[in-house]
């Protein structure tokens, strides 16, 4: 809902949630990355975006849109942080 600062602690807590599936972890990583991105913390955003891209590389078609958004964001951040 745009309050990236308040969302950070909650989303980071989900990183340590142990489960046999990435169904819950990857969306949390994606939202954490978007939160950091929204706060302008580009270096912090890169790792969770990279996890999304790696973990869901072969995701089901209905999840591909989130994966593609993560891939594009990672690409953008990589260009911005290496150029700046």
PDB file of C-alpha atoms in Angstrom:
ATOM      1  CA  UNK A   1       0.000   0.000   0.000  1.00  0.00           C
ATOM      2  CA  UNK A   2       3.012   2.248  -0.402  1.00  0.00           C
ATOM      3  CA  UNK A   3       4.264   2.255   3.199  1.00  0.00           C
ATOM      4  CA  UNK A   4       7.552   0.578   2.355  1.00  0.00           C
ATOM      5  CA  UNK A   5       9.194   1.280   5.688  1.00  0.00           C
ATOM      6  CA  UNK A   6       6.519  -0.512   7.728  1.00  0.00           C
ATOM      7  CA  UNK A   7       6.413  -3.431   5.324  1.00  0.00           C
ATOM      8  CA  UNK A   8      10.165  -4.134   5.513  1.00  0.00           C
ATOM      9  CA  UNK A   9      10.219  -5.819   8.939  1.00  0.00           C
ATOM     10  CA  UNK A  10       7.251  -8.025   8.139  1.00  0.00           C
ATOM     11  CA  UNK A  11       8.580  -9.115   4.749  1.00  0.00           C
ATOM     12  CA  UNK A  12      12.076  -9.748   6.103  1.00  0.00           C
ATOM     13  CA  UNK A  13      10.558 -12.021   8.757  1.00  0.00           C
ATOM     14  CA  UNK A  14       9.139 -14.212   5.991  1.00  0.00           C
ATOM     15  CA  UNK A  15      12.622 -14.866   4.606  1.00  0.00           C
ATOM     16  CA  UNK A  16      13.193 -17.286   7.449  1.00  0.00           C
ATOM     17  CA  UNK A  17       9.857 -19.050   7.127  1.00  0.00           C
ATOM     18  CA  UNK A  18      10.714 -22.686   6.515  1.00  0.00           C
ATOM     19  CA  UNK A  19       8.564 -24.576   4.069  1.00  0.00           C
ATOM     20  CA  UNK A  20       9.008 -27.109   1.308  1.00  0.00           C
ATOM     21  CA  UNK A  21       7.792 -24.678  -1.319  1.00  0.00           C
ATOM     22  CA  UNK A  22       8.688 -21.283  -2.678  1.00  0.00           C
ATOM     23  CA  UNK A  23       5.018 -20.363  -3.075  1.00  0.00           C
ATOM     24  CA  UNK A  24       5.156 -18.081  -0.021  1.00  0.00           C
ATOM     25  CA  UNK A  25       8.803 -17.083   0.078  1.00  0.00           C
ATOM     26  CA  UNK A  26       9.212 -15.808  -3.486  1.00  0.00           C
ATOM     27  CA  UNK A  27       6.273 -13.363  -3.402  1.00  0.00           C
ATOM     28  CA  UNK A  28       7.591 -12.052  -0.075  1.00  0.00           C
ATOM     29  CA  UNK A  29      11.057 -11.582  -1.614  1.00  0.00           C
ATOM     30  CA  UNK A  30       9.476  -9.807  -4.582  1.00  0.00           C
ATOM     31  CA  UNK A  31       7.556  -7.428  -2.330  1.00  0.00           C
ATOM     32  CA  UNK A  32      10.615  -6.804  -0.178  1.00  0.00           C
ATOM     33  CA  UNK A  33      12.614  -5.934  -3.292  1.00  0.00           C
ATOM     34  CA  UNK A  34       9.878  -3.575  -4.480  1.00  0.00           C
ATOM     35  CA  UNK A  35       9.827  -1.956  -1.056  1.00  0.00           C
ATOM     36  CA  UNK A  36      13.560  -1.315  -1.095  1.00  0.00           C
ATOM     37  CA  UNK A  37      13.248  -0.102  -4.666  1.00  0.00           C
ATOM     38  CA  UNK A  38      10.483   2.288  -3.623  1.00  0.00           C
ATOM     39  CA  UNK A  39      12.616   3.603  -0.784  1.00  0.00           C
ATOM     40  CA  UNK A  40      15.499   4.196  -3.197  1.00  0.00           C
ATOM     41  CA  UNK A  41      17.649   1.539  -1.490  1.00  0.00           C
ATOM     42  CA  UNK A  42      18.806   0.036  -4.763  1.00  0.00           C
ATOM     43  CA  UNK A  43      21.643  -2.094  -3.401  1.00  0.00           C
ATOM     44  CA  UNK A  44      19.283  -3.708  -0.900  1.00  0.00           C
ATOM     45  CA  UNK A  45      16.695  -4.332  -3.631  1.00  0.00           C
ATOM     46  CA  UNK A  46      19.075  -6.227  -5.891  1.00  0.00           C
ATOM     47  CA  UNK A  47      19.448  -9.376  -3.752  1.00  0.00           C
ATOM     48  CA  UNK A  48      15.739 -10.153  -3.275  1.00  0.00           C
ATOM     49  CA  UNK A  49      15.090  -9.445  -6.968  1.00  0.00           C
ATOM     50  CA  UNK A  50      17.951 -11.811  -7.845  1.00  0.00           C
ATOM     51  CA  UNK A  51      16.438 -14.489  -5.622  1.00  0.00           C
ATOM     52  CA  UNK A  52      13.075 -14.159  -7.367  1.00  0.00           C
ATOM     53  CA  UNK A  53      14.715 -14.476 -10.760  1.00  0.00           C
ATOM     54  CA  UNK A  54      16.786 -17.483  -9.720  1.00  0.00           C
ATOM     55  CA  UNK A  55      14.178 -19.336  -7.693  1.00  0.00           C
ATOM     56  CA  UNK A  56      11.341 -18.933 -10.189  1.00  0.00           C
ATOM     57  CA  UNK A  57      13.370 -19.330 -13.359  1.00  0.00           C
ATOM     58  CA  UNK A  58      11.164 -22.266 -14.393  1.00  0.00           C
ATOM     59  CA  UNK A  59       7.948 -21.074 -12.764  1.00  0.00           C
ATOM     60  CA  UNK A  60       4.459 -21.979 -13.855  1.00  0.00           C
ATOM     61  CA  UNK A  61       2.954 -19.754 -16.567  1.00  0.00           C
ATOM     62  CA  UNK A  62       0.586 -17.992 -14.155  1.00  0.00           C
ATOM     63  CA  UNK A  63       3.591 -16.818 -12.105  1.00  0.00           C
ATOM     64  CA  UNK A  64       5.650 -15.707 -15.073  1.00  0.00           C
ATOM     65  CA  UNK A  65       4.461 -12.076 -14.909  1.00  0.00           C
ATOM     66  CA  UNK A  66       5.928 -11.645 -11.407  1.00  0.00           C
ATOM     67  CA  UNK A  67       9.140 -13.349 -12.484  1.00  0.00           C
ATOM     68  CA  UNK A  68       9.394 -11.080 -15.537  1.00  0.00           C
ATOM     69  CA  UNK A  69       8.848  -7.963 -13.419  1.00  0.00           C
ATOM     70  CA  UNK A  70      11.603  -9.126 -11.087  1.00  0.00           C
ATOM     71  CA  UNK A  71      13.935  -9.854 -14.000  1.00  0.00           C
ATOM     72  CA  UNK A  72      13.353  -6.434 -15.543  1.00  0.00           C
ATOM     73  CA  UNK A  73      13.814  -4.676 -12.209  1.00  0.00           C
ATOM     74  CA  UNK A  74      17.041  -6.568 -11.534  1.00  0.00           C
ATOM     75  CA  UNK A  75      18.322  -5.628 -14.968  1.00  0.00           C
ATOM     76  CA  UNK A  76      17.416  -1.952 -14.384  1.00  0.00           C
ATOM     77  CA  UNK A  77      19.032  -1.883 -10.939  1.00  0.00           C
ATOM     78  CA  UNK A  78      22.154  -3.572 -12.213  1.00  0.00           C
ATOM     79  CA  UNK A  79      22.525  -0.902 -14.915  1.00  0.00           C
ATOM     80  CA  UNK A  80      21.832   1.925 -12.434  1.00  0.00           C
ATOM     81  CA  UNK A  81      24.198   0.734  -9.727  1.00  0.00           C
ATOM     82  CA  UNK A  82      27.045  -0.080 -12.099  1.00  0.00           C
ATOM     83  CA  UNK A  83      26.658   3.175 -14.066  1.00  0.00           C
ATOM     84  CA  UNK A  84      26.321   5.394 -11.003  1.00  0.00           C
TER      85      UNK A  84
END
